[in-house]
Amino acid sequence: MILVCCLLIWPGAGSAQTLRIATLHAELGRKGPGVLLRDLERDPQVAAQRQLIDAIDPDILLLTKVDVDAGGQTLAALQARFGFDHGYSEMPNSAVFAGDMRMGFGPFAGAGGMVLLSRHPIDPARTRSYSAVLWKDVPGAVVPLKQDGTSFFPAAVQQSLRLATGGLWVIESAGLHLVVFRNTTPAFDGPEDRNGLRQRDQLRLISQVLDKLQAPFVAVGNTNLDPDSGDGHRAAMRDFLSRPDLQDPVPRSPMGGVKTAFWDKPGPMRVSYVLPSRDLTVTGAGVVWPASGPLRDSAEQASRHRLVWVDITR
């Protein structure tokens, strides 16, 4: 894969202002709390991710599906391991209960979270989290029903069930609003379509957050939804990509084209996105899935997903 070479200067008076923003669905989930942190320096999957990150050299990197802890130890360790001065994370909704059910996939608190890494300062006081928004409170939300038309969720669950699973934050860094997210899978449910509907409403909430923001901003994360194939409400993904305030650079790779993940079933899919606002100029974009060379081995060992990057200037 041919990488776009650029001078990374942000900000700088009288000079080009260029940023490389990337995301990787890292699949750094382990069997128990603290296991990832314990093994971080010797984990071959993390070592492969380090090779990718060093090669692509992003200014801002969102890692999704990462086990985190409330004290921020895993965040600090990943910053050091991957060479970033600044970072942000918070506990996801995994293992948080609504009534008698978990609000998100994950066997323990902190499983499957997100980590944002940046070479530019992050002000935690200006960070906004929408991870605690209740599903029932999102305008236009469609909560799943049983076949008899009654609510699929018991009243105690519906009154406290948060919409986000992995999380939804707005973070300011490098003069941008970064809208970062990790949505649920649309699969592993029944005819009530609770995961598919939840995923669609997670996209709805992201859109409502974007409606309130002033540009420039970048929406970055894993929607778990391909606009053209696989399970889920694909039209919702197409509608999101066609928002007039967003631009889709359609990053590509030699091996997968626009696809960003590979499974034996359902096959390659596009599920990770970096979507800048219209006022930003895109100067390059790609998916790290080379047909040959050392990065191909690193990409395959790093995750079933592929790192997606976009270069922007303003």
PDB file of C-alpha atoms in Angstrom:
ATOM      1  CA  MET A   1       0.000   0.000   0.000  1.00  0.00           C
ATOM      2  CA  ILE A   2       1.267   3.439  -0.893  1.00  0.00           C
ATOM      3  CA  LEU A   3       1.090   5.748   2.095  1.00  0.00           C
ATOM      4  CA  VAL A   4       0.469   9.456   1.668  1.00  0.00           C
ATOM      5  CA  CYS A   5       3.532  11.364   2.881  1.00  0.00           C
ATOM      6  CA  CYS A   6       2.812  14.685   4.494  1.00  0.00           C
ATOM      7  CA  LEU A   7       4.232  17.269   6.864  1.00  0.00           C
ATOM      8  CA  LEU A   8       2.324  16.992  10.128  1.00  0.00           C
ATOM      9  CA  ILE A   9       1.908  20.496  11.506  1.00  0.00           C
ATOM     10  CA  TRP A  10      -1.114  21.340  13.683  1.00  0.00           C
ATOM     11  CA  PRO A  11      -1.630  24.095  14.565  1.00  0.00           C
ATOM     12  CA  GLY A  12       0.803  26.545  12.973  1.00  0.00           C
ATOM     13  CA  ALA A  13       0.321  30.103  11.794  1.00  0.00           C
ATOM     14  CA  GLY A  14       0.934  30.564   8.089  1.00  0.00           C
ATOM     15  CA  SER A  15       1.555  26.862   7.430  1.00  0.00           C
ATOM     16  CA  ALA A  16      -0.398  23.885   6.197  1.00  0.00           C
ATOM     17  CA  GLN A  17      -2.346  22.278   9.009  1.00  0.00           C
ATOM     18  CA  THR A  18      -2.442  18.537   8.499  1.00  0.00           C
ATOM     19  CA  LEU A  19      -3.670  15.784  10.759  1.00  0.00           C
ATOM     20  CA  ARG A  20      -3.806  12.042  10.318  1.00  0.00           C
ATOM     21  CA  ILE A  21      -6.760  10.540  12.189  1.00  0.00           C
ATOM     22  CA  ALA A  22      -7.076   6.771  12.471  1.00  0.00           C
ATOM     23  CA  THR A  23      -9.141   4.084  14.125  1.00  0.00           C
ATOM     24  CA  LEU A  24      -8.694   0.386  14.767  1.00  0.00           C
ATOM     25  CA  HIS A  25     -11.200  -2.032  16.240  1.00  0.00           C
ATOM     26  CA  ALA A  26      -8.405  -3.531  18.259  1.00  0.00           C
ATOM     27  CA  GLU A  27     -10.104  -6.618  19.723  1.00  0.00           C
ATOM     28  CA  LEU A  28      -8.039  -6.253  22.886  1.00  0.00           C
ATOM     29  CA  GLY A  29     -10.567  -8.087  25.010  1.00  0.00           C
ATOM     30  CA  ARG A  30      -9.263 -10.616  27.491  1.00  0.00           C
ATOM     31  CA  LYS A  31     -10.784 -13.181  29.858  1.00  0.00           C
ATOM     32  CA  GLY A  32     -10.682 -11.084  33.012  1.00  0.00           C
ATOM     33  CA  PRO A  33     -10.038  -7.623  34.452  1.00  0.00           C
ATOM     34  CA  GLY A  34      -6.377  -6.624  34.441  1.00  0.00           C
ATOM     35  CA  VAL A  35      -5.251  -9.393  32.078  1.00  0.00           C
ATOM     36  CA  LEU A  36      -4.606  -7.039  29.163  1.00  0.00           C
ATOM     37  CA  LEU A  37      -2.700  -4.625  31.400  1.00  0.00           C
ATOM     38  CA  ARG A  38      -0.623  -7.456  32.845  1.00  0.00           C
ATOM     39  CA  ASP A  39       0.396  -8.805  29.447  1.00  0.00           C
ATOM     40  CA  LEU A  40       0.639  -5.552  27.487  1.00  0.00           C
ATOM     41  CA  GLU A  41       4.426  -5.536  27.024  1.00  0.00           C
ATOM     42  CA  ARG A  42       4.661  -9.168  25.897  1.00  0.00           C
ATOM     43  CA  ASP A  43       1.408  -9.622  23.981  1.00  0.00           C
ATOM     44  CA  PRO A  44       2.144 -10.446  20.292  1.00  0.00           C
ATOM     45  CA  GLN A  45      -1.155  -8.911  19.166  1.00  0.00           C
ATOM     46  CA  VAL A  46      -0.217  -5.606  20.816  1.00  0.00           C
ATOM     47  CA  ALA A  47       3.247  -5.816  19.254  1.00  0.00           C
ATOM     48  CA  ALA A  48       1.653  -6.193  15.806  1.00  0.00           C
ATOM     49  CA  GLN A  49      -0.554  -3.186  16.487  1.00  0.00           C
ATOM     50  CA  ARG A  50       2.514  -1.189  17.487  1.00  0.00           C
ATOM     51  CA  GLN A  51       4.080  -1.992  14.093  1.00  0.00           C
ATOM     52  CA  LEU A  52       0.986  -0.728  12.302  1.00  0.00           C
ATOM     53  CA  ILE A  53       0.815   2.434  14.379  1.00  0.00           C
ATOM     54  CA  ASP A  54       4.506   3.175  13.875  1.00  0.00           C
ATOM     55  CA  ALA A  55       4.129   2.728  10.120  1.00  0.00           C
ATOM     56  CA  ILE A  56       1.003   4.863   9.734  1.00  0.00           C
ATOM     57  CA  ASP A  57       2.020   7.422  12.396  1.00  0.00           C
ATOM     58  CA  PRO A  58      -1.405   8.909  13.211  1.00  0.00           C
ATOM     59  CA  ASP A  59      -1.776  12.129  15.189  1.00  0.00           C
ATOM     60  CA  ILE A  60      -5.029  10.892  16.708  1.00  0.00           C
ATOM     61  CA  LEU A  61      -5.929   7.226  17.127  1.00  0.00           C
ATOM     62  CA  LEU A  62      -9.151   5.697  18.416  1.00  0.00           C
ATOM     63  CA  LEU A  63      -8.933   2.101  19.604  1.00  0.00           C
ATOM     64  CA  THR A  64     -12.244   0.324  20.080  1.00  0.00           C
ATOM     65  CA  LYS A  65     -12.925  -2.927  21.947  1.00  0.00           C
ATOM     66  CA  VAL A  66     -10.208  -2.468  24.542  1.00  0.00           C
ATOM     67  CA  ASP A  67     -10.487  -3.635  28.141  1.00  0.00           C
ATOM     68  CA  VAL A  68     -10.050  -0.571  30.371  1.00  0.00           C
ATOM     69  CA  ASP A  69     -10.042   0.148  34.100  1.00  0.00           C
ATOM     70  CA  ALA A  70     -11.517   2.904  36.237  1.00  0.00           C
ATOM     71  CA  GLY A  71      -8.102   4.053  37.444  1.00  0.00           C
ATOM     72  CA  GLY A  72      -6.750   4.718  33.950  1.00  0.00           C
ATOM     73  CA  GLN A  73      -3.808   2.326  34.249  1.00  0.00           C
ATOM     74  CA  THR A  74      -4.508   0.614  30.928  1.00  0.00           C
ATOM     75  CA  LEU A  75      -4.896   3.985  29.215  1.00  0.00           C
ATOM     76  CA  ALA A  76      -1.522   5.159  30.541  1.00  0.00           C
ATOM     77  CA  ALA A  77       0.140   1.897  29.546  1.00  0.00           C
ATOM     78  CA  LEU A  78      -1.247   2.086  25.997  1.00  0.00           C
ATOM     79  CA  GLN A  79      -0.120   5.697  25.677  1.00  0.00           C
ATOM     80  CA  ALA A  80       3.403   4.641  26.603  1.00  0.00           C
ATOM     81  CA  ARG A  81       3.347   1.488  24.453  1.00  0.00           C
ATOM     82  CA  PHE A  82       2.112   3.276  21.353  1.00  0.00           C
ATOM     83  CA  GLY A  83       3.949   6.576  21.865  1.00  0.00           C
ATOM     84  CA  PHE A  84       1.229   9.171  22.528  1.00  0.00           C
ATOM     85  CA  ASP A  85       1.484  12.013  25.037  1.00  0.00           C
ATOM     86  CA  HIS A  86      -2.242  12.388  25.623  1.00  0.00           C
ATOM     87  CA  GLY A  87      -5.193  10.058  25.990  1.00  0.00           C
ATOM     88  CA  TYR A  88      -8.730   9.663  27.220  1.00  0.00           C
ATOM     89  CA  SER A  89     -10.906   6.764  28.284  1.00  0.00           C
ATOM     90  CA  GLU A  90     -13.861   6.059  30.526  1.00  0.00           C
ATOM     91  CA  MET A  91     -15.641   2.955  31.676  1.00  0.00           C
ATOM     92  CA  PRO A  92     -18.043   1.456  29.106  1.00  0.00           C
ATOM     93  CA  ASN A  93     -21.500   0.129  29.871  1.00  0.00           C
ATOM     94  CA  SER A  94     -20.343  -3.488  29.828  1.00  0.00           C
ATOM     95  CA  ALA A  95     -21.233  -5.332  33.027  1.00  0.00           C
ATOM     96  CA  VAL A  96     -23.422  -2.410  34.151  1.00  0.00           C
ATOM     97  CA  PHE A  97     -26.883  -3.733  34.887  1.00  0.00           C
ATOM     98  CA  ALA A  98     -30.319  -2.407  33.964  1.00  0.00           C
ATOM     99  CA  GLY A  99     -32.665  -4.412  36.095  1.00  0.00           C
ATOM    100  CA  ASP A 100     -31.404  -7.962  35.667  1.00  0.00           C
ATOM    101  CA  MET A 101     -29.646  -7.540  32.282  1.00  0.00           C
ATOM    102  CA  ARG A 102     -26.298  -6.130  31.255  1.00  0.00           C
ATOM    103  CA  MET A 103     -26.330  -2.839  29.355  1.00  0.00           C
ATOM    104  CA  GLY A 104     -23.540  -3.962  27.032  1.00  0.00           C
ATOM    105  CA  PHE A 105     -21.603  -6.995  25.925  1.00  0.00           C
ATOM    106  CA  GLY A 106     -18.786  -7.861  28.289  1.00  0.00           C
ATOM    107  CA  PRO A 107     -18.171 -10.290  31.161  1.00  0.00           C
ATOM    108  CA  PHE A 108     -16.757  -7.691  33.568  1.00  0.00           C
ATOM    109  CA  ALA A 109     -16.671  -3.951  34.206  1.00  0.00           C
ATOM    110  CA  GLY A 110     -14.423  -2.225  31.681  1.00  0.00           C
ATOM    111  CA  ALA A 111     -14.616  -4.964  29.048  1.00  0.00           C
ATOM    112  CA  GLY A 112     -14.840  -3.781  25.460  1.00  0.00           C
ATOM    113  CA  GLY A 113     -14.203  -0.090  26.067  1.00  0.00           C
ATOM    114  CA  MET A 114     -12.562   2.622  23.972  1.00  0.00           C
ATOM    115  CA  VAL A 115      -9.281   4.514  24.203  1.00  0.00           C
ATOM    116  CA  LEU A 116      -8.525   7.766  22.379  1.00  0.00           C
ATOM    117  CA  LEU A 117      -4.827   8.566  21.942  1.00  0.00           C
ATOM    118  CA  SER A 118      -3.565  11.937  20.705  1.00  0.00           C
ATOM    119  CA  ARG A 119      -0.335  13.809  20.159  1.00  0.00           C
ATOM    120  CA  HIS A 120      -2.231  16.974  21.059  1.00  0.00           C
ATOM    121  CA  PRO A 121      -3.629  17.985  24.453  1.00  0.00           C
ATOM    122  CA  ILE A 122      -7.059  16.793  25.573  1.00  0.00           C
ATOM    123  CA  ASP A 123      -8.991  18.818  28.123  1.00  0.00           C
ATOM    124  CA  PRO A 124     -11.072  16.358  30.178  1.00  0.00           C
ATOM    125  CA  ALA A 125     -13.192  19.248  31.463  1.00  0.00           C
ATOM    126  CA  ARG A 126     -14.404  19.924  27.904  1.00  0.00           C
ATOM    127  CA  THR A 127     -15.167  16.283  27.151  1.00  0.00           C
ATOM    128  CA  ARG A 128     -18.823  15.331  26.878  1.00  0.00           C
ATOM    129  CA  SER A 129     -20.065  11.792  27.325  1.00  0.00           C
ATOM    130  CA  TYR A 130     -23.394  10.540  26.036  1.00  0.00           C
ATOM    131  CA  SER A 131     -22.850   6.994  27.259  1.00  0.00           C
ATOM    132  CA  ALA A 132     -25.438   7.351  30.029  1.00  0.00           C
ATOM    133  CA  VAL A 133     -28.295   8.502  27.751  1.00  0.00           C
ATOM    134  CA  LEU A 134     -31.260   6.144  28.165  1.00  0.00           C
ATOM    135  CA  TRP A 135     -32.521   4.372  25.080  1.00  0.00           C
ATOM    136  CA  LYS A 136     -36.115   5.399  25.769  1.00  0.00           C
ATOM    137  CA  ASP A 137     -35.128   9.085  25.961  1.00  0.00           C
ATOM    138  CA  VAL A 138     -33.646   9.360  22.447  1.00  0.00           C
ATOM    139  CA  PRO A 139     -36.058  11.233  20.138  1.00  0.00           C
ATOM    140  CA  GLY A 140     -37.372   8.890  17.470  1.00  0.00           C
ATOM    141  CA  ALA A 141     -36.055   5.761  19.168  1.00  0.00           C
ATOM    142  CA  VAL A 142     -37.778   2.468  18.417  1.00  0.00           C
ATOM    143  CA  VAL A 143     -37.654   0.119  21.404  1.00  0.00           C
ATOM    144  CA  PRO A 144     -38.192  -3.583  20.563  1.00  0.00           C
ATOM    145  CA  LEU A 145     -41.578  -5.215  21.074  1.00  0.00           C
ATOM    146  CA  LYS A 146     -42.797  -8.728  21.652  1.00  0.00           C
ATOM    147  CA  GLN A 147     -45.050 -10.391  19.111  1.00  0.00           C
ATOM    148  CA  ASP A 148     -48.088  -9.344  21.152  1.00  0.00           C
ATOM    149  CA  GLY A 149     -47.064  -5.679  20.864  1.00  0.00           C
ATOM    150  CA  THR A 150     -45.882  -5.211  24.433  1.00  0.00           C
ATOM    151  CA  SER A 151     -42.394  -4.028  25.330  1.00  0.00           C
ATOM    152  CA  PHE A 152     -39.684  -6.643  24.976  1.00  0.00           C
ATOM    153  CA  PHE A 153     -37.925  -5.302  28.064  1.00  0.00           C
ATOM    154  CA  PRO A 154     -39.432  -5.466  31.555  1.00  0.00           C
ATOM    155  CA  ALA A 155     -40.390  -2.050  32.934  1.00  0.00           C
ATOM    156  CA  ALA A 156     -37.463  -2.002  35.374  1.00  0.00           C
ATOM    157  CA  VAL A 157     -35.029  -2.598  32.516  1.00  0.00           C
ATOM    158  CA  GLN A 158     -36.585  -0.113  30.090  1.00  0.00           C
ATOM    159  CA  GLN A 159     -36.526   2.660  32.702  1.00  0.00           C
ATOM    160  CA  SER A 160     -32.758   2.385  33.163  1.00  0.00           C
ATOM    161  CA  LEU A 161     -31.380   0.864  29.945  1.00  0.00           C
ATOM    162  CA  ARG A 162     -28.678   3.035  28.416  1.00  0.00           C
ATOM    163  CA  LEU A 163     -28.484   3.166  24.639  1.00  0.00           C
ATOM    164  CA  ALA A 164     -24.691   3.102  24.244  1.00  0.00           C
ATOM    165  CA  THR A 165     -22.821  -0.170  24.596  1.00  0.00           C
ATOM    166  CA  GLY A 166     -19.186   0.679  23.865  1.00  0.00           C
ATOM    167  CA  GLY A 167     -19.664   4.422  24.372  1.00  0.00           C
ATOM    168  CA  LEU A 168     -20.253   7.796  22.718  1.00  0.00           C
ATOM    169  CA  TRP A 169     -18.069  10.818  23.544  1.00  0.00           C
ATOM    170  CA  VAL A 170     -17.246  14.250  22.152  1.00  0.00           C
ATOM    171  CA  ILE A 171     -13.580  15.094  22.774  1.00  0.00           C
ATOM    172  CA  GLU A 172     -11.744  18.273  21.844  1.00  0.00           C
ATOM    173  CA  SER A 173      -8.188  17.881  20.587  1.00  0.00           C
ATOM    174  CA  ALA A 174      -6.087  19.643  17.942  1.00  0.00           C
ATOM    175  CA  GLY A 175      -8.826  22.211  17.364  1.00  0.00           C
ATOM    176  CA  LEU A 176     -11.411  19.560  16.445  1.00  0.00           C
ATOM    177  CA  HIS A 177     -14.511  18.046  17.972  1.00  0.00           C
ATOM    178  CA  LEU A 178     -13.936  14.293  17.832  1.00  0.00           C
ATOM    179  CA  VAL A 179     -17.197  12.351  17.998  1.00  0.00           C
ATOM    180  CA  VAL A 180     -16.055   8.853  18.938  1.00  0.00           C
ATOM    181  CA  PHE A 181     -18.186   5.747  19.303  1.00  0.00           C
ATOM    182  CA  ARG A 182     -18.426   1.993  19.294  1.00  0.00           C
ATOM    183  CA  ASN A 183     -21.849   0.560  18.459  1.00  0.00           C
ATOM    184  CA  THR A 184     -23.345  -2.833  19.166  1.00  0.00           C
ATOM    185  CA  THR A 185     -23.584  -5.725  16.750  1.00  0.00           C
ATOM    186  CA  PRO A 186     -26.954  -6.160  14.983  1.00  0.00           C
ATOM    187  CA  ALA A 187     -26.770  -9.942  15.405  1.00  0.00           C
ATOM    188  CA  PHE A 188     -27.274 -12.462  18.231  1.00  0.00           C
ATOM    189  CA  ASP A 189     -30.903 -11.574  18.969  1.00  0.00           C
ATOM    190  CA  GLY A 190     -34.337 -12.845  17.975  1.00  0.00           C
ATOM    191  CA  PRO A 191     -37.387 -11.704  15.982  1.00  0.00           C
ATOM    192  CA  GLU A 192     -37.728  -8.673  18.262  1.00  0.00           C
ATOM    193  CA  ASP A 193     -34.513  -7.329  16.614  1.00  0.00           C
ATOM    194  CA  ARG A 194     -33.319  -5.758  19.860  1.00  0.00           C
ATOM    195  CA  ASN A 195     -29.669  -5.499  18.747  1.00  0.00           C
ATOM    196  CA  GLY A 196     -30.503  -4.301  15.252  1.00  0.00           C
ATOM    197  CA  LEU A 197     -32.868  -1.632  16.578  1.00  0.00           C
ATOM    198  CA  ARG A 198     -30.402  -0.605  19.252  1.00  0.00           C
ATOM    199  CA  GLN A 199     -27.622  -0.258  16.699  1.00  0.00           C
ATOM    200  CA  ARG A 200     -29.858   1.884  14.479  1.00  0.00           C
ATOM    201  CA  ASP A 201     -30.773   4.119  17.394  1.00  0.00           C
ATOM    202  CA  GLN A 202     -27.117   4.421  18.378  1.00  0.00           C
ATOM    203  CA  LEU A 203     -26.551   5.888  14.911  1.00  0.00           C
ATOM    204  CA  ARG A 204     -29.576   8.128  15.509  1.00  0.00           C
ATOM    205  CA  LEU A 205     -28.025   9.427  18.746  1.00  0.00           C
ATOM    206  CA  ILE A 206     -24.680  10.083  17.034  1.00  0.00           C
ATOM    207  CA  SER A 207     -26.548  12.105  14.403  1.00  0.00           C
ATOM    208  CA  GLN A 208     -28.337  14.104  17.074  1.00  0.00           C
ATOM    209  CA  VAL A 209     -25.004  14.864  18.740  1.00  0.00           C
ATOM    210  CA  LEU A 210     -23.554  15.995  15.415  1.00  0.00           C
ATOM    211  CA  ASP A 211     -26.587  18.261  14.871  1.00  0.00           C
ATOM    212  CA  LYS A 212     -25.547  20.253  17.957  1.00  0.00           C
ATOM    213  CA  LEU A 213     -21.879  20.673  17.046  1.00  0.00           C
ATOM    214  CA  GLN A 214     -20.158  23.433  15.180  1.00  0.00           C
ATOM    215  CA  ALA A 215     -17.576  22.407  12.591  1.00  0.00           C
ATOM    216  CA  PRO A 216     -14.853  21.389  12.329  1.00  0.00           C
ATOM    217  CA  PHE A 217     -15.483  17.888  13.621  1.00  0.00           C
ATOM    218  CA  VAL A 218     -14.672  14.293  12.775  1.00  0.00           C
ATOM    219  CA  ALA A 219     -16.931  11.308  13.466  1.00  0.00           C
ATOM    220  CA  VAL A 220     -14.709   8.305  14.092  1.00  0.00           C
ATOM    221  CA  GLY A 221     -15.395   4.803  15.349  1.00  0.00           C
ATOM    222  CA  ASN A 222     -16.959   1.430  14.718  1.00  0.00           C
ATOM    223  CA  THR A 223     -20.654   1.347  13.814  1.00  0.00           C
ATOM    224  CA  ASN A 224     -20.636  -2.453  13.363  1.00  0.00           C
ATOM    225  CA  LEU A 225     -22.730  -1.809  10.260  1.00  0.00           C
ATOM    226  CA  ASP A 226     -21.928  -2.093   6.559  1.00  0.00           C
ATOM    227  CA  PRO A 227     -24.079   0.107   4.300  1.00  0.00           C
ATOM    228  CA  ASP A 228     -24.393  -2.599   1.654  1.00  0.00           C
ATOM    229  CA  SER A 229     -24.057  -6.062   3.197  1.00  0.00           C
ATOM    230  CA  GLY A 230     -24.607  -8.125   6.326  1.00  0.00           C
ATOM    231  CA  ASP A 231     -27.185  -7.940   9.092  1.00  0.00           C
ATOM    232  CA  GLY A 232     -28.638  -4.742  10.483  1.00  0.00           C
ATOM    233  CA  HIS A 233     -30.541  -1.749   9.168  1.00  0.00           C
ATOM    234  CA  ARG A 234     -28.189  -0.926   6.310  1.00  0.00           C
ATOM    235  CA  ALA A 235     -30.282   1.992   5.111  1.00  0.00           C
ATOM    236  CA  ALA A 236     -29.534   3.753   8.405  1.00  0.00           C
ATOM    237  CA  MET A 237     -25.812   3.518   7.658  1.00  0.00           C
ATOM    238  CA  ARG A 238     -26.339   4.842   4.136  1.00  0.00           C
ATOM    239  CA  ASP A 239     -28.368   7.731   5.523  1.00  0.00           C
ATOM    240  CA  PHE A 240     -25.647   8.519   8.046  1.00  0.00           C
ATOM    241  CA  LEU A 241     -22.944   8.534   5.362  1.00  0.00           C
ATOM    242  CA  SER A 242     -25.051  10.895   3.237  1.00  0.00           C
ATOM    243  CA  ARG A 243     -25.383  13.572   5.925  1.00  0.00           C
ATOM    244  CA  PRO A 244     -24.713  16.928   4.191  1.00  0.00           C
ATOM    245  CA  ASP A 245     -22.314  18.054   6.924  1.00  0.00           C
ATOM    246  CA  LEU A 246     -20.130  14.937   6.604  1.00  0.00           C
ATOM    247  CA  GLN A 247     -17.841  13.708   3.861  1.00  0.00           C
ATOM    248  CA  ASP A 248     -16.907  10.103   3.290  1.00  0.00           C
ATOM    249  CA  PRO A 249     -13.355   9.735   1.938  1.00  0.00           C
ATOM    250  CA  VAL A 250     -14.086   6.042   1.201  1.00  0.00           C
ATOM    251  CA  PRO A 251     -10.665   4.739   2.328  1.00  0.00           C
ATOM    252  CA  ARG A 252      -9.452   1.700   0.405  1.00  0.00           C
ATOM    253  CA  SER A 253      -6.860  -1.041   0.529  1.00  0.00           C
ATOM    254  CA  PRO A 254      -5.317  -3.359  -2.088  1.00  0.00           C
ATOM    255  CA  MET A 255      -6.735  -6.487  -0.420  1.00  0.00           C
ATOM    256  CA  GLY A 256     -10.192  -5.475   0.769  1.00  0.00           C
ATOM    257  CA  GLY A 257     -11.203  -2.420  -1.212  1.00  0.00           C
ATOM    258  CA  VAL A 258     -13.489  -0.392   1.072  1.00  0.00           C
ATOM    259  CA  LYS A 259     -13.887  -3.239   3.576  1.00  0.00           C
ATOM    260  CA  THR A 260     -12.368  -2.809   7.034  1.00  0.00           C
ATOM    261  CA  ALA A 261     -12.853  -6.242   8.596  1.00  0.00           C
ATOM    262  CA  PHE A 262     -12.754  -9.875   7.624  1.00  0.00           C
ATOM    263  CA  TRP A 263     -14.754 -12.811   8.947  1.00  0.00           C
ATOM    264  CA  ASP A 264     -15.197 -16.250   7.391  1.00  0.00           C
ATOM    265  CA  LYS A 265     -18.920 -15.563   7.786  1.00  0.00           C
ATOM    266  CA  PRO A 266     -20.366 -13.117   6.726  1.00  0.00           C
ATOM    267  CA  GLY A 267     -17.124 -12.208   4.919  1.00  0.00           C
ATOM    268  CA  PRO A 268     -15.411  -8.831   4.458  1.00  0.00           C
ATOM    269  CA  MET A 269     -17.397  -5.833   5.672  1.00  0.00           C
ATOM    270  CA  ARG A 270     -16.978  -2.088   6.122  1.00  0.00           C
ATOM    271  CA  VAL A 271     -17.670  -1.282   9.766  1.00  0.00           C
ATOM    272  CA  SER A 272     -15.022   1.279  10.884  1.00  0.00           C
ATOM    273  CA  TYR A 273     -15.177   4.895   9.734  1.00  0.00           C
ATOM    274  CA  VAL A 274     -13.335   8.233   9.826  1.00  0.00           C
ATOM    275  CA  LEU A 275     -15.755  10.901   8.564  1.00  0.00           C
ATOM    276  CA  PRO A 276     -14.607  14.565   8.561  1.00  0.00           C
ATOM    277  CA  SER A 277     -16.958  17.526   8.418  1.00  0.00           C
ATOM    278  CA  ARG A 278     -17.411  19.192   5.037  1.00  0.00           C
ATOM    279  CA  ASP A 279     -15.272  22.228   5.887  1.00  0.00           C
ATOM    280  CA  LEU A 280     -12.152  20.070   6.232  1.00  0.00           C
ATOM    281  CA  THR A 281     -10.043  19.115   3.221  1.00  0.00           C
ATOM    282  CA  VAL A 282      -9.197  15.443   2.816  1.00  0.00           C
ATOM    283  CA  THR A 283      -5.707  14.923   1.368  1.00  0.00           C
ATOM    284  CA  GLY A 284      -5.397  11.164   1.746  1.00  0.00           C
ATOM    285  CA  ALA A 285      -7.120   8.089   3.126  1.00  0.00           C
ATOM    286  CA  GLY A 286      -6.562   4.357   3.327  1.00  0.00           C
ATOM    287  CA  VAL A 287      -7.225   1.026   4.972  1.00  0.00           C
ATOM    288  CA  VAL A 288      -4.102  -0.855   6.067  1.00  0.00           C
ATOM    289  CA  TRP A 289      -4.643  -4.166   4.282  1.00  0.00           C
ATOM    290  CA  PRO A 290      -1.670  -4.535   1.924  1.00  0.00           C
ATOM    291  CA  ALA A 291      -1.406  -7.369  -0.568  1.00  0.00           C
ATOM    292  CA  SER A 292       2.190  -8.133   0.394  1.00  0.00           C
ATOM    293  CA  GLY A 293       5.061  -7.024   2.576  1.00  0.00           C
ATOM    294  CA  PRO A 294       5.688  -6.961   6.323  1.00  0.00           C
ATOM    295  CA  LEU A 295       2.646  -4.835   7.105  1.00  0.00           C
ATOM    296  CA  ARG A 296       0.368  -7.528   5.713  1.00  0.00           C
ATOM    297  CA  ASP A 297       1.490  -9.939   8.438  1.00  0.00           C
ATOM    298  CA  SER A 298       1.169  -7.245  11.101  1.00  0.00           C
ATOM    299  CA  ALA A 299      -2.323  -6.296   9.937  1.00  0.00           C
ATOM    300  CA  GLU A 300      -3.503  -9.890  10.067  1.00  0.00           C
ATOM    301  CA  GLN A 301      -2.026 -10.499  13.526  1.00  0.00           C
ATOM    302  CA  ALA A 302      -3.258  -7.200  14.955  1.00  0.00           C
ATOM    303  CA  SER A 303      -6.996  -7.878  14.573  1.00  0.00           C
ATOM    304  CA  ARG A 304      -9.655  -9.268  12.279  1.00  0.00           C
ATOM    305  CA  HIS A 305     -10.300  -5.565  11.642  1.00  0.00           C
ATOM    306  CA  ARG A 306      -8.028  -3.201   9.730  1.00  0.00           C
ATOM    307  CA  LEU A 307      -6.692   0.199  10.699  1.00  0.00           C
ATOM    308  CA  VAL A 308      -8.434   3.043   8.842  1.00  0.00           C
ATOM    309  CA  TRP A 309      -6.766   6.448   8.406  1.00  0.00           C
ATOM    310  CA  VAL A 310      -7.684   9.808   6.886  1.00  0.00           C
ATOM    311  CA  ASP A 311      -5.480  12.888   6.392  1.00  0.00           C
ATOM    312  CA  ILE A 312      -7.198  16.269   6.717  1.00  0.00           C
ATOM    313  CA  THR A 313      -6.128  19.896   6.343  1.00  0.00           C
ATOM    314  CA  ARG A 314      -7.855  23.194   6.938  1.00  0.00           C
TER     315      ARG A 314
END
